[in-house]
Structures are given as structure tokens and as C-alpha cells.
Coordinates of C-alpha atoms in Angstrom, one line a residue:
M14 CA -8.4 39.5 30.7
N15 CA -11.1 41.0 28.4
S16 CA -8.7 43.7 27.3
L17 CA -6.0 41.1 26.5
I18 CA -8.5 39.1 24.4
S19 CA -9.7 42.3 22.7
S20 CA -6.1 43.3 21.7
S21 CA -5.3 39.8 20.4
T22 CA -8.4 39.7 18.2
S23 CA -8.7 43.4 17.2
H24 CA -7.5 42.7 13.7
L25 CA -10.4 40.2 13.2
N26 CA -13.9 41.3 12.1
S27 CA -17.2 39.6 12.9
K28 CA -17.0 37.3 9.8
H29 CA -13.6 36.1 10.8
L30 CA -14.7 35.3 14.4
E31 CA -17.9 33.6 13.1
Y32 CA -15.8 31.4 10.8
F33 CA -13.4 30.6 13.6
V34 CA -16.2 29.6 16.1
H35 CA -18.1 27.6 13.4
W36 CA -15.1 25.5 12.4
S37 CA -13.9 25.2 16.0
N38 CA -17.2 23.6 16.8
L39 CA -17.1 21.3 13.7
L40 CA -13.6 20.1 14.5
L41 CA -14.7 19.5 18.1
L42 CA -17.7 17.4 17.0
E43 CA -15.5 15.4 14.6
S44 CA -12.8 14.9 17.3
S45 CA -15.5 13.5 19.7
S46 CA -16.3 10.8 17.1
A47 CA -12.6 10.2 16.7
A48 CA -12.2 9.6 20.4
I49 CA -14.9 6.9 20.2
T50 CA -13.1 5.5 17.1
N51 CA -9.8 5.4 19.0
A52 CA -11.3 3.4 21.9
F53 CA -11.2 0.3 19.7
W54 CA -10.4 -2.2 22.5
T55 CA -14.0 -1.9 23.7
E56 CA -15.3 -3.6 20.5
E57 CA -14.7 -7.0 18.9
S58 CA -12.4 -6.8 15.9
T59 CA -14.9 -8.7 13.6
Y60 CA -17.6 -6.1 14.5
R61 CA -15.3 -3.2 13.8
E62 CA -14.2 -4.8 10.5
K63 CA -17.8 -4.8 9.4
K64 CA -17.9 -1.1 10.1
G65 CA -14.7 -0.7 7.9
M66 CA -12.5 0.3 10.9
C67 CA -10.4 -2.8 11.5
L68 CA -8.5 -5.7 9.9
S69 CA -9.0 -8.7 12.1
N70 CA -7.6 -12.2 12.4
L71 CA -4.0 -11.6 11.2
S72 CA -0.8 -13.4 11.5
L73 CA 2.7 -11.8 11.6
D74 CA 5.2 -12.4 8.8
T75 CA 8.5 -12.4 10.8
N76 CA 10.5 -11.4 7.7
I77 CA 10.5 -7.7 8.7
K78 CA 12.4 -5.0 6.8
R79 CA 14.4 -2.4 8.7
V80 CA 14.6 1.0 7.1
E81 CA 16.7 4.0 8.2
E82 CA 16.1 7.6 6.9
I83 CA 18.2 10.5 8.3
G84 CA 18.7 8.8 11.6
E85 CA 15.1 7.7 11.9
I86 CA 14.6 3.9 12.1
F87 CA 11.3 2.2 11.2
Y88 CA 10.1 -1.2 10.1
I89 CA 8.0 -2.4 7.2
I90 CA 5.8 -5.3 8.6
T91 CA 3.6 -7.7 6.7
F92 CA 0.5 -9.3 8.2
H93 CA -1.5 -12.2 6.5
R94 CA -5.1 -13.0 6.9
L95 CA -5.4 -16.4 8.7
E96 CA -6.8 -19.0 6.3
D97 CA -9.2 -20.4 9.0
G98 CA -10.6 -16.9 9.6
D99 CA -12.8 -14.5 7.8
S100 CA -13.3 -15.2 4.1
S101 CA -13.5 -11.6 3.2
T102 CA -10.6 -9.8 1.5
L103 CA -8.6 -7.2 3.4
S104 CA -8.7 -4.8 0.4
S105 CA -12.5 -4.6 0.6
V106 CA -12.8 -3.6 4.3
G107 CA -12.4 0.1 3.8
L108 CA -9.0 0.9 5.3
K109 CA -6.7 2.4 2.7
E110 CA -3.0 3.3 2.1
G111 CA -1.9 6.1 4.4
D112 CA -4.3 5.4 7.2
Y113 CA -3.0 5.8 10.7
I114 CA -3.4 2.5 12.6
A115 CA -2.9 0.7 16.0
I116 CA -1.6 -2.8 16.1
S117 CA -2.8 -5.0 18.9
K118 CA -3.0 -8.6 20.0
E119 CA -6.5 -10.1 19.4
R120 CA -8.7 -10.7 22.4
S121 CA -6.4 -9.0 24.8
L122 CA -7.0 -6.0 27.1
T123 CA -3.4 -5.7 28.2
E124 CA -1.5 -5.9 24.8
V125 CA -3.4 -3.1 23.1
A126 CA -1.8 -0.7 20.7
I127 CA 1.5 -2.5 21.0
T128 CA 2.7 -0.1 18.3
M129 CA 1.3 2.6 16.0
G130 CA 2.0 3.1 12.3
Y131 CA 0.6 3.6 8.8
I132 CA -0.7 1.3 6.1
V133 CA 1.6 1.1 3.1
K134 CA -0.2 -1.4 0.9
I135 CA -3.3 -3.6 1.2
H136 CA -3.7 -6.8 -0.8
E137 CA -6.6 -9.3 -0.7
R138 CA -5.0 -11.5 1.9
S139 CA -2.1 -9.4 3.3
V140 CA -1.3 -5.9 4.5
E141 CA 2.0 -4.0 4.7
V142 CA 2.4 -1.4 7.5
T143 CA 5.2 0.8 8.8
S144 CA 6.0 0.9 12.5
D145 CA 8.7 2.1 14.8
R146 CA 8.8 -1.3 16.5
D147 CA 10.2 -4.6 15.3
L148 CA 7.3 -6.9 16.1
S149 CA 9.4 -10.0 15.4
K150 CA 10.8 -9.4 18.9
F151 CA 7.3 -9.6 20.4
P152 CA 7.0 -12.6 22.7
Q153 CA 5.7 -15.7 20.9
C154 CA 4.9 -13.5 17.9
E155 CA 4.6 -16.4 15.5
D156 CA 1.7 -17.9 17.6
C157 CA -0.1 -14.6 18.1
T158 CA -3.2 -13.4 16.2
F159 CA -3.2 -9.6 15.6
R160 CA -5.7 -6.9 14.7
I161 CA -5.1 -3.6 13.0
D162 CA -7.5 -0.7 14.0
K163 CA -7.8 2.6 12.1
Q164 CA -7.1 5.5 14.3
V165 CA -7.4 9.3 14.0
S166 CA -3.9 10.7 14.2
N167 CA -3.5 13.2 17.0
S168 CA -0.8 14.9 14.9
A169 CA -3.2 15.2 11.9
T170 CA -5.9 16.7 14.2
S171 CA -3.4 19.0 15.7
C172 CA -2.2 20.1 12.3
I173 CA -5.7 20.9 11.2
R174 CA -6.4 22.9 14.3
N175 CA -3.2 24.8 13.9
N176 CA -4.2 25.8 10.4
L177 CA -7.4 27.4 11.8
M178 CA -5.4 29.2 14.5
R179 CA -2.9 30.4 12.0
L180 CA -5.6 31.7 9.7
M181 CA -6.6 34.0 12.6
E182 CA -3.1 35.4 13.2
N183 CA -2.1 39.0 12.6
E184 CA 0.3 38.4 9.7
N185 CA 0.2 39.2 6.0
E186 CA -0.3 35.6 4.7
A187 CA -3.2 35.0 7.1
S188 CA -4.8 38.4 6.4
K189 CA -4.7 37.7 2.6
L190 CA -6.2 34.2 3.0
R191 CA -9.0 35.6 5.3
Q192 CA -9.9 38.1 2.6
L193 CA -10.0 35.4 -0.1
I194 CA -11.6 32.6 1.9
I195 CA -13.8 34.1 4.6
E196 CA -14.7 37.4 3.0
Q197 CA -14.6 35.8 -0.4
Q198 CA -12.9 38.7 -2.0
A199 CA -12.9 38.2 -5.8
P200 CA -9.5 36.9 -7.1
K201 CA -7.5 39.0 -9.6
F202 CA -6.2 37.9 -13.0
S203 CA -3.7 39.3 -15.4
K204 CA -5.4 40.7 -18.5
S205 CA -2.9 38.8 -20.8
L206 CA 0.1 36.6 -20.9
P207 CA 3.5 37.6 -22.4
K208 CA 3.8 36.3 -26.0
D209 CA 7.1 34.6 -25.2
V210 CA 5.3 32.5 -22.5
V211 CA 2.7 31.3 -25.0
L212 CA 5.3 30.6 -27.7
S213 CA 7.7 28.8 -25.3
G214 CA 4.8 26.7 -23.9
R215 CA 3.5 25.7 -27.3
S216 CA 5.1 22.2 -27.3
I217 CA 3.5 21.5 -23.9
L218 CA 0.1 22.9 -24.8
K219 CA 0.1 20.9 -28.0
G220 CA -0.6 17.7 -26.1
L221 CA -3.8 19.1 -24.6
N222 CA -7.3 19.6 -26.1
K223 CA -8.7 23.1 -26.6
V224 CA -10.6 23.2 -23.3
Q225 CA -7.5 22.1 -21.4
Q226 CA -5.4 24.7 -23.1
R227 CA -7.8 27.5 -22.2
V228 CA -7.9 26.3 -18.6
V229 CA -4.1 26.1 -18.3
L230 CA -3.7 29.6 -19.8
K231 CA -6.3 31.0 -17.4
A232 CA -4.5 29.4 -14.5
L233 CA -1.2 31.0 -15.6
M234 CA -3.0 34.4 -15.4
A235 CA -4.3 34.0 -11.9
E236 CA -2.8 36.4 -9.3
D237 CA -4.6 35.1 -6.2
Y238 CA -6.3 31.8 -6.9
F239 CA -8.0 29.8 -9.6
I240 CA -10.3 26.7 -9.6
I241 CA -10.2 23.9 -12.1
K242 CA -13.2 21.5 -12.0
G243 CA -12.2 18.2 -13.5
M244 CA -15.3 16.1 -14.5
P245 CA -14.9 12.3 -14.9
G246 CA -12.4 11.2 -17.5
T247 CA -11.5 14.8 -18.6
G248 CA -7.7 14.5 -18.2
K249 CA -7.3 16.3 -14.9
T250 CA -3.9 14.8 -14.2
S251 CA -2.6 15.6 -17.7
T252 CA -3.8 19.2 -17.2
I253 CA -2.0 19.5 -13.9
V254 CA 1.2 18.0 -15.4
A255 CA 1.1 20.5 -18.2
L256 CA 0.5 23.3 -15.7
V257 CA 3.5 22.4 -13.5
R258 CA 5.8 22.1 -16.6
L259 CA 4.7 25.6 -17.8
F260 CA 5.1 27.2 -14.4
S261 CA 8.6 25.7 -14.1
S262 CA 9.6 26.9 -17.6
M263 CA 8.6 30.4 -16.5
G264 CA 10.8 30.2 -13.4
I265 CA 7.7 29.9 -11.1
S266 CA 8.2 27.5 -8.2
V267 CA 5.4 25.0 -7.5
F268 CA 4.2 23.3 -4.3
L269 CA 2.2 20.3 -5.4
T270 CA -0.1 18.8 -2.8
S271 CA -3.1 16.6 -2.0
Y272 CA -4.5 14.8 1.0
T273 CA -3.2 11.3 0.0
H274 CA 0.3 10.1 -1.0
S275 CA -1.3 8.1 -3.9
A276 CA -2.9 11.2 -5.4
I277 CA 0.4 13.1 -5.4
D278 CA 2.3 10.1 -6.9
N279 CA -0.2 9.6 -9.7
I280 CA 0.7 13.1 -10.9
L281 CA 4.5 12.7 -10.4
L282 CA 4.5 9.4 -12.3
K283 CA 3.4 11.4 -15.4
L284 CA 5.7 14.3 -14.6
K285 CA 9.0 12.4 -13.9
D286 CA 9.9 12.0 -17.6
H287 CA 9.8 15.7 -18.2
M288 CA 11.5 17.3 -15.1
S289 CA 13.0 16.7 -11.7
F290 CA 11.3 17.5 -8.4
V291 CA 11.5 16.8 -4.7
R292 CA 9.1 14.4 -3.1
I293 CA 8.6 14.9 0.7
G294 CA 7.4 12.0 2.7
Q295 CA 8.4 8.8 4.4
E296 CA 10.0 6.6 1.7
A297 CA 7.9 3.6 2.6
R298 CA 4.8 5.6 1.6
I299 CA 6.2 6.9 -1.7
H300 CA 5.7 5.0 -5.0
Q301 CA 8.6 2.7 -5.7
T302 CA 9.4 4.4 -9.0
L303 CA 9.6 7.8 -7.3
K304 CA 11.9 7.0 -4.3
K305 CA 14.9 8.4 -6.1
F306 CA 13.2 11.8 -6.0
S307 CA 12.6 11.7 -2.3
F308 CA 14.0 14.5 -0.1
E309 CA 15.8 11.9 2.0
N310 CA 17.5 10.3 -1.0
L311 CA 18.4 13.6 -2.6
T312 CA 19.9 15.1 0.6
K313 CA 21.4 12.0 2.2
D314 CA 25.0 13.3 1.8
F315 CA 24.3 16.8 3.2
T316 CA 25.9 17.7 6.5
T317 CA 25.2 21.4 7.0
A318 CA 22.1 23.6 7.1
D319 CA 23.6 25.7 4.3
Q320 CA 23.6 22.7 2.0
F321 CA 19.9 22.1 2.6
K322 CA 19.1 25.8 2.0
T323 CA 21.1 26.0 -1.2
F324 CA 19.6 22.8 -2.5
M325 CA 16.0 23.8 -1.8
A326 CA 16.5 27.3 -3.3
Q327 CA 17.3 25.6 -6.6
Q328 CA 14.2 23.4 -6.6
M329 CA 11.3 24.4 -8.8
V330 CA 8.8 21.7 -7.8
V331 CA 8.2 20.2 -4.4
A332 CA 5.4 17.6 -3.7
A333 CA 4.0 16.7 -0.2
T334 CA 0.7 15.9 1.4
C335 CA -1.4 18.6 3.1
L336 CA -0.5 17.4 6.5
S337 CA 3.3 17.5 5.8
V338 CA 3.5 21.3 6.1
N339 CA 5.4 21.1 9.3
H340 CA 8.4 19.6 7.4
A341 CA 11.6 21.7 7.8
V342 CA 11.5 22.5 4.0
F343 CA 8.6 24.8 4.4
K344 CA 10.4 26.9 7.0
I345 CA 13.1 27.7 4.5
K346 CA 11.3 28.0 1.2
K347 CA 8.3 30.0 0.0
F348 CA 6.6 29.0 -3.3
D349 CA 5.1 31.1 -6.0
V350 CA 2.1 28.8 -6.5
C351 CA 0.5 25.9 -4.6
I352 CA -1.5 23.4 -6.7
V353 CA -4.0 21.3 -4.6
D354 CA -5.2 18.1 -6.3
E355 CA -8.5 16.4 -5.2
A356 CA -9.3 19.6 -3.4
S357 CA -13.0 18.7 -3.4
Q358 CA -12.2 15.7 -1.1
I359 CA -10.1 17.6 1.4
N360 CA -11.4 19.0 4.7
Q361 CA -11.6 22.8 4.3
I362 CA -9.2 23.6 7.1
A363 CA -6.7 20.9 6.2
C364 CA -6.7 22.4 2.7
I365 CA -5.8 25.8 4.0
G366 CA -2.5 24.7 5.6
P367 CA -0.4 24.4 2.3
L368 CA -1.8 27.8 1.1
F369 CA 0.4 29.7 3.7
H370 CA 3.5 28.5 1.8
A371 CA 2.7 30.1 -1.6
K372 CA 1.8 33.5 -3.1
K373 CA -1.2 32.1 -4.9
F374 CA -3.1 28.8 -5.2
I375 CA -4.9 26.6 -7.7
L376 CA -7.6 24.1 -6.5
V377 CA -8.4 21.1 -8.7
G378 CA -11.3 18.7 -8.2
D379 CA -14.9 18.0 -8.7
D380 CA -17.5 18.9 -6.1
K381 CA -20.0 16.6 -7.9
Q382 CA -17.9 13.6 -6.8
L383 CA -16.9 12.4 -3.4
P384 CA -16.8 15.0 -0.6
P385 CA -14.4 15.2 2.4
L386 CA -14.9 12.3 4.8
V387 CA -16.8 13.4 7.9
V388 CA -17.6 10.8 10.6
N389 CA -19.8 12.8 12.9
E390 CA -23.4 13.2 11.7
K391 CA -24.0 16.5 13.4
A392 CA -20.8 17.9 11.8
R393 CA -22.0 16.8 8.4
E394 CA -25.4 18.4 9.0
K395 CA -23.6 21.7 10.0
G396 CA -21.6 21.8 6.8
M397 CA -18.3 20.1 7.5
Q398 CA -18.4 18.3 4.2
Q399 CA -18.0 21.6 2.3
S400 CA -14.6 21.7 0.8
L401 CA -12.6 24.9 0.1
L402 CA -13.2 24.3 -3.6
E403 CA -16.9 24.1 -3.1
K404 CA -16.9 27.2 -0.9
L405 CA -15.0 29.4 -3.3
C406 CA -16.1 28.1 -6.7
N407 CA -18.2 30.5 -8.9
A408 CA -18.4 31.4 -12.6
D409 CA -15.7 34.1 -12.3
N410 CA -12.9 32.1 -10.7
C411 CA -13.5 28.6 -12.1
M412 CA -13.3 26.8 -15.4
E413 CA -14.4 23.3 -16.2
L414 CA -12.7 20.4 -18.0
V415 CA -15.6 19.0 -20.0
I416 CA -14.1 16.9 -22.8
Q417 CA -14.0 13.3 -21.6
Y418 CA -12.2 10.3 -23.0
R419 CA -13.7 7.5 -20.8
M420 CA -17.4 6.9 -21.4
N421 CA -19.3 6.3 -24.5
K422 CA -22.0 8.8 -25.4
E423 CA -24.9 6.8 -23.8
I424 CA -23.1 6.3 -20.4
M425 CA -22.1 10.0 -20.6
R426 CA -25.8 10.9 -21.2
F427 CA -26.7 9.5 -17.8
C428 CA -23.9 11.5 -16.1
N429 CA -25.1 14.6 -17.9
E430 CA -28.8 14.2 -17.0
L431 CA -28.1 13.2 -13.4
T432 CA -25.3 15.6 -12.5
Y433 CA -23.6 17.8 -15.2
N434 CA -26.6 19.4 -17.0
G435 CA -25.3 18.4 -20.4
A436 CA -21.8 19.9 -19.9
L437 CA -19.8 16.7 -20.6
Q438 CA -18.7 16.0 -24.2
C439 CA -17.0 13.0 -25.8
G440 CA -13.4 13.6 -26.8
S441 CA -13.7 11.8 -30.1
E442 CA -16.1 9.7 -32.2
D443 CA -14.1 6.6 -31.2
V444 CA -14.8 7.3 -27.5
A445 CA -18.5 8.2 -28.2
S446 CA -19.2 5.0 -30.1
A447 CA -17.2 2.5 -28.1
V448 CA -19.4 -0.4 -27.1
L449 CA -18.9 -3.9 -25.6
I450 CA -18.9 -6.4 -28.4
L451 CA -19.3 -10.0 -27.4
D452 CA -18.5 -12.2 -30.4
G453 CA -19.2 -15.4 -28.5
L454 CA -22.7 -14.4 -27.3
K455 CA -24.5 -15.6 -30.5
N456 CA -22.8 -19.0 -30.1
N457 CA -24.1 -19.4 -26.6
M458 CA -27.6 -18.0 -27.0
D459 CA -29.3 -21.4 -26.6
S460 CA -27.8 -21.8 -23.1
T461 CA -28.0 -18.2 -22.0
P462 CA -31.1 -16.8 -20.3
N463 CA -32.9 -14.2 -22.4
W464 CA -32.6 -11.5 -19.7
I465 CA -28.8 -11.8 -19.9
I466 CA -28.8 -11.7 -23.7
Q467 CA -30.9 -8.5 -23.6
T468 CA -28.6 -7.0 -21.0
L469 CA -25.4 -7.7 -23.0
Q470 CA -26.6 -6.4 -26.4
S471 CA -23.9 -4.3 -28.1
E472 CA -26.1 -1.5 -29.5
I473 CA -25.0 1.9 -28.2
Q474 CA -28.4 2.6 -26.7
K475 CA -28.1 -0.5 -24.6
S476 CA -24.8 0.5 -23.1
V477 CA -26.7 1.2 -19.8
M478 CA -29.1 -1.4 -18.6
F479 CA -31.2 -1.8 -15.4
V480 CA -32.0 -5.3 -14.3
N481 CA -35.1 -4.8 -12.2
T482 CA -35.9 -7.3 -9.5
D483 CA -39.2 -5.7 -8.5
Q484 CA -41.4 -8.8 -9.3
V485 CA -39.1 -11.4 -7.9
N486 CA -39.4 -12.7 -4.4
V487 CA -36.1 -11.8 -2.8
S488 CA -35.1 -12.4 0.8
H489 CA -32.2 -10.6 2.3
S490 CA -29.4 -12.7 3.9
E491 CA -29.7 -13.0 7.6
K492 CA -32.6 -10.5 7.5
S493 CA -29.9 -7.8 6.9
Q494 CA -30.5 -4.7 4.8
D495 CA -26.9 -4.6 3.5
L496 CA -26.8 -8.1 2.0
N497 CA -28.6 -9.5 -1.0
D498 CA -27.8 -13.1 -2.1
F499 CA -30.2 -12.9 -5.0
E500 CA -28.3 -10.0 -6.6
V501 CA -25.0 -11.8 -6.0
N502 CA -26.3 -14.8 -8.0
L503 CA -27.4 -12.4 -10.8
V504 CA -23.9 -10.9 -10.8
Q505 CA -22.5 -14.4 -11.1
D506 CA -24.8 -15.3 -14.0
I507 CA -23.7 -12.2 -15.9
L508 CA -20.0 -12.7 -15.2
Q509 CA -20.1 -16.3 -16.4
V510 CA -21.4 -15.2 -19.8
L511 CA -18.9 -12.3 -20.0
L512 CA -15.9 -14.5 -19.2
K513 CA -17.2 -17.2 -21.6
C514 CA -17.2 -14.5 -24.3
K515 CA -13.5 -13.7 -23.5
V516 CA -13.9 -10.4 -21.7
S517 CA -10.8 -10.0 -19.5
E518 CA -11.3 -10.1 -15.8
W519 CA -9.2 -7.0 -15.6
D520 CA -11.8 -5.1 -17.7
I521 CA -14.7 -5.8 -15.3
G522 CA -15.5 -4.0 -12.1
I523 CA -18.3 -4.5 -9.5
I524 CA -19.5 -1.7 -7.2
T525 CA -21.9 -2.1 -4.3
P526 CA -22.7 0.4 -1.5
Y527 CA -22.1 -2.0 1.4
R528 CA -19.0 -3.7 2.5
R529 CA -20.8 -6.9 3.5
Q530 CA -22.2 -7.2 0.0
V531 CA -18.6 -6.7 -1.3
D532 CA -17.5 -9.6 0.9
L533 CA -20.4 -11.8 -0.3
I534 CA -19.6 -11.1 -4.0
Q535 CA -15.8 -11.7 -3.5
D536 CA -16.6 -15.0 -1.8
K537 CA -18.6 -16.0 -4.8
L538 CA -15.8 -15.0 -7.2
R539 CA -13.3 -17.1 -5.3
K540 CA -15.6 -20.1 -5.6
M541 CA -15.6 -19.4 -9.4
N542 CA -11.8 -19.2 -9.3
V543 CA -12.0 -15.6 -10.5
N544 CA -9.2 -13.5 -9.0
N545 CA -8.8 -10.3 -11.0
I546 CA -12.2 -8.7 -11.0
E547 CA -12.2 -5.7 -8.6
V548 CA -15.2 -5.6 -6.2
N549 CA -15.5 -2.6 -4.0
T550 CA -17.5 0.3 -2.5
V551 CA -17.9 3.5 -4.4
D552 CA -15.5 5.3 -2.1
Q553 CA -12.7 2.9 -3.0
Y554 CA -13.4 3.2 -6.8
Q555 CA -13.0 6.9 -7.4
G556 CA -10.2 7.6 -9.9
R557 CA -10.5 4.2 -11.6
D558 CA -12.5 2.9 -14.6
K559 CA -13.4 -0.4 -16.3
D560 CA -14.9 -1.4 -19.7
V561 CA -17.8 -3.0 -17.8
I562 CA -19.2 -1.9 -14.5
I563 CA -21.9 -3.9 -12.6
I564 CA -23.6 -2.1 -9.7
S565 CA -25.4 -4.2 -7.1
C566 CA -27.8 -1.9 -5.2
V567 CA -28.9 -4.5 -2.5
K568 CA -32.0 -2.7 -1.3
H569 CA -35.3 -4.5 -2.0
N570 CA -39.1 -4.1 -1.4
N571 CA -39.3 -0.8 0.5
S572 CA -37.9 -2.4 3.6
T573 CA -36.1 0.8 4.6
T574 CA -37.7 2.9 7.4
D575 CA -37.7 6.7 7.4
C576 CA -35.0 6.6 10.0
E577 CA -32.8 4.3 7.9
K578 CA -33.5 6.4 4.8
K579 CA -32.1 9.6 6.3
G580 CA -28.4 9.9 5.3
I581 CA -28.4 6.4 3.8
I582 CA -25.3 5.7 1.8
I583 CA -27.1 5.0 -1.5
D584 CA -29.1 8.3 -1.2
D585 CA -26.1 10.3 -2.3
E586 CA -26.0 11.8 -5.8
R587 CA -22.3 12.3 -5.7
R588 CA -21.6 8.7 -4.9
L589 CA -24.0 7.6 -7.6
N590 CA -22.3 9.9 -10.1
V591 CA -18.9 8.3 -9.2
A592 CA -20.3 4.8 -9.6
I593 CA -21.9 5.5 -13.0
S594 CA -18.9 7.3 -14.4
R595 CA -16.5 4.4 -13.8
A596 CA -17.9 2.6 -16.8
K597 CA -16.4 3.0 -20.3
R598 CA -18.5 0.7 -22.6
K599 CA -21.2 -1.1 -20.5
L600 CA -23.0 -0.2 -17.3
I601 CA -25.3 -2.7 -15.7
I602 CA -27.3 -1.7 -12.6
I603 CA -29.0 -4.5 -10.6
G604 CA -31.7 -3.5 -8.2
C605 CA -35.3 -3.2 -7.1
K606 CA -36.7 -0.2 -8.9
S607 CA -39.6 0.5 -6.5
S608 CA -37.3 0.3 -3.5
L609 CA -34.6 2.5 -5.0
A610 CA -37.2 5.1 -6.2
I611 CA -37.8 6.2 -2.6
Y612 CA -34.3 7.8 -2.7
E613 CA -34.2 11.1 -4.5
S614 CA -30.9 10.4 -6.3
F615 CA -32.1 7.1 -7.6
K616 CA -35.5 8.4 -8.5
N617 CA -33.7 11.0 -10.8
L618 CA -31.5 8.2 -12.2
I619 CA -34.4 6.0 -13.0
K620 CA -35.9 8.8 -15.1
C621 CA -32.9 8.6 -17.4
F622 CA -33.7 5.1 -18.5
T623 CA -35.7 4.4 -21.7
S624 CA -38.1 1.5 -21.6
E625 CA -35.8 -0.7 -23.7
Q626 CA -33.0 -0.2 -21.1
I627 CA -35.0 -1.7 -18.2
I628 CA -35.3 -5.5 -18.0
D629 CA -38.0 -6.7 -15.6
L630 CA -37.1 -10.1 -14.3
S631 CA -40.2 -12.4 -14.2
P632 CA -41.1 -14.4 -11.1
E633 CA -41.6 -17.4 -13.3
S634 CA -37.9 -17.4 -14.3
F635 CA -36.9 -17.2 -10.6
P636 CA -39.3 -19.3 -8.5
S637 CA -38.9 -18.8 -4.8

């Protein structure tokens, strides 16, 4: 047996084996948490919903759509939140499009996981899912109450484990990846590009700024791999689109991938007007506008294997998620380059899977924003949140996109001082000087509290304001540390003035670290008859921006113990960076300065404020 093991691993050195053991242990730890997650029937649905793992109290819409794709039949099912149930919105819970789910009957130990499926779309009061079962045939379905629980897909876990196993195989692709990833062999680059490539790509490059152009040209010169760090608002998607177009014009085939369907589709929506491509994935999970590019649609009339092979040989661009690498397409086509978007958010081993199918790869992301999601605390402590981008990135193989078109210069200053060491630059003077101007504020000054008037001033240096509740007697709702009624009321006061001054609801966003606070604010907005202001956690806000961002920090009066402080969600510089960088013209942070200062990330943030940017609420104005 020992000789058999020795012969099967003789091509691996000690670093390879250490990497294998390390990641095997991490995946085992994470899967142990997944097993607990999947035992959902042991917990009340309302309790799991507060943890962001379940949608409870749902009724079935019996108008179910039947879909058939290449002989596979599935159903698109809509559930609605019962009006007499929880007042919180489904979109704020924490489940997202693409999540693998189990559908069960509420309060039943026998009708559990009636069917499995995936979330297609989440609205405030309804959710669309795919399933292989028509639930309208379920007995007394119209009178049943359902729950939807997030699951860890066995196929996803299996796919990731297979990636690790394949990385250890005695084959050329695996050997090259081991050298680049485990041994961290320096990637090679061409010394120059042919003049005809630069000339033919001039029309594509013209739409990019100078930094983006340099990054794209460097990516074209990569022989092994290259990393693009896209800071907030720097045009990461536009850069990827230009890169794909240039590769295609050079006759270089591209496999475009990311972890989520939405990330891929965001790129393809900008690419579709310039070129054709093949989108792999279940049609129900592909953006409506892109369904005509789906593999199923493009090959629906094929009857022989040769037709598929001929068709795929002609395709220059194919897009699919990281976990779709078992699709038949990847058995018949090898790509010249693989581009991985949002690579900084993808589990390191999941990210490796697509790389087997290309000669070189380009990772795009920002390791200063959200990391890969890891449920198990021990796995996090042992380094499972390190993405492949973070592992490989260094000055020799990475270039940064630093010219941003989102934030004005004062909001950008906070991002630079907190995270980017001054690297971010404004793309134009218009971007740098853009402020929130409230023409109606002067007309309402008599009826508007002074602290709100000061908060909403239009001077550029007051684009970021901290509303400090230190001196006010604030009691947490239900003695909970993740709810703060007082801050909800402050948010309401600010919103009333903004809306009175004709700021569009669509231009305002509210971020808070806790889902229960999200629910509390959304409930307040419904009572105000405000329906179009997005309220969510930081994790749900990445990739989006608003003219005005209000952050409700919740914590107050040093009530957090050392145990609670460790790993607390608000003590995370990357999440704080994401929250701040969502704002374009005005950023308002509401919180208790002394309570927040015990967290290292917030302590560093507070240092960025000038005295005129901090408004100390007086206890006289808010008597207990």
C-alpha cells in the first residue's frame, strides 16, 4: 500500500503535499458547517431567517411556468410573502440569486425538502425559484405555507474538491498550475506587442483612459497569467469588455467566468453590442436580454456530436460560472485565455477549476473589498478567505485601475486614507467636484433641525459627515445589539428632508451591518410610503452606487464584550471600504463614536474626519 501511495504521489514535492493537506482540511471544516446548515428542519424558519439562511412564511403562486431545455424539464415557481406574516422584505434577508435551496412545508417534519432548486430572482415580497417538480400538484398547495432554506450544494462541494484533486494529478495542465500557484513561479510576459495588434485595437482602446489602456496592453502580453486590481468605480467591467474584444480580434479564444451568473451577465450586457458569444447555464438563470446567446438556444437544432464540435470550434468567447466546468463544452474545447471576474470573492480552489481549460489566465478583482464567503470560523482563522488573486498578487504580475468615476474627491479621500494609500484618482474635475445640492433646503430651514441642516450642507468638504450619538441616551430595541431604534429615527429625519428637497428615492441608499436593522428601517420606510430606497447589508451592496449613502452603525455605548468584538461584522476594513465607496456625492455615517472606536477599522476611519465633519447630537435635543 505504501509503495502504491508513493508511486501515485512521486511527481509531487513537499510544497504540493502541504498545499493539498492544508486545503483538504479547510474544505473539511467548511463542509462540517455546511452539514449543520443543511439540517435546517431542526430550527424554526423565523430563527433561520434572522440568520440570513431562510425565507419563511410563503404562499405558492399556482401559475407555474414549465420550461424544457434539451430534454430537461424544470419549473419556474413564484412564492409570495404572506401579508399576515413577517413585515421584513425578502430581498433583505441575505439569500441571493443563484443560491441552492430546499423548499419545504412550514412546521412539518415529514414534508421537508419537497424539492430542491435555485433562486432566480428575489423581490421585496416575492421570490422566483427553479425546481424539477411542479408544486401546483402538491396536495392542498394553495392552503399550505412554505419555507425556502439555503443549502450547500453537494455538486458545488464535489466540484471544488475535484479541482483540488485534479491540481495534484500527473498531467501537464496540473503541473503548470502547481508551479504558478503553489510554487508561485513568476509569470512570463512578452517584451512587446506586434504593431498591427496595437493599430488594429486603436478604436477599442480609444474608449479607455490611459491607465486602463496600459493595463489592457500588459494583459495582452501575459504568457502565463496577469492580475488586474479594479478599485471602486474604476471601470473594471469596461476594461474586461475591451480586453475580450481585443483578444477576439487577434484570434485568441476567451473563457469568461466568475462565481455568480449576475457577474458574468453584467459583462456580457456591455459586450453584446460588439460581438457574439456563447452563454452556458440554465436559461432561467441567464439575464433575459442574453437568452438568445445561450448554448441551449444556439444549438437547439443540432442532432449530432459533430455539429456541436464544429460549432464550438468556431466560437471565440464562451461564458460560464466557475462551477459549470463539468459542462460538455469544456471536454471538446480548450481556450487560449481564461478571464476570471470578481476573483477576489471566489474560493481559491473554486477559482482554479476554470484555469485547467485555458493556456493562460487573467484574474480581475480587488482584495480590499469583500473576500470569499467562509462560514466556518476555524476555516477563516486558518486562511480560507484568501482568494487566488490575493495569494498571487505582487508588484511584478499585477496592475491597478486607479482612475475612478464614482466618488467626489472628499469621499475618495476617505477611501484613500483608510484603504488605498492615496492611489485612487478622480477621472475628471466634474467627478471630483460633484456635490449634493439641495435647492429646497433654504426654504425649509425654519422647520429643519440644525443638525440636519449641518449634515446636508453642499460644500465639498462636507460631503462626508458623521452624526455622533455619543451624548444621547440610546436604548437598543429588545436589549439587542443588532437593533437601534434611535438611529432608525435619525435616518427617517434625514430622509424626510432629502425627499422634501426633491432628491429621488432611487438616488438614496441605506447600509447597515445587521439584517434585523435592515428590516427595522424597511418597516419605517413602508410606513412613510417610500418604496424605492434600497436598504441592505454591505455584502448585498457591492457593485452598486448611489448619490447619497446613509450608514447606520447600530452599536452604542461600549456594550460589546471582548467575545462579541472578536470577528464582529463591523470590525472589517474591507466591508467598511465597500460601504464608504458606494457613495457618489454625499456620505452620512450615523453612530456612537466612542463605541465604534473600539474597533480598529472604525478607529482608523474616525481619524479621517475633520472637526467640522462631526456633528455631536446634544442630549437636550433628544430627551430620553
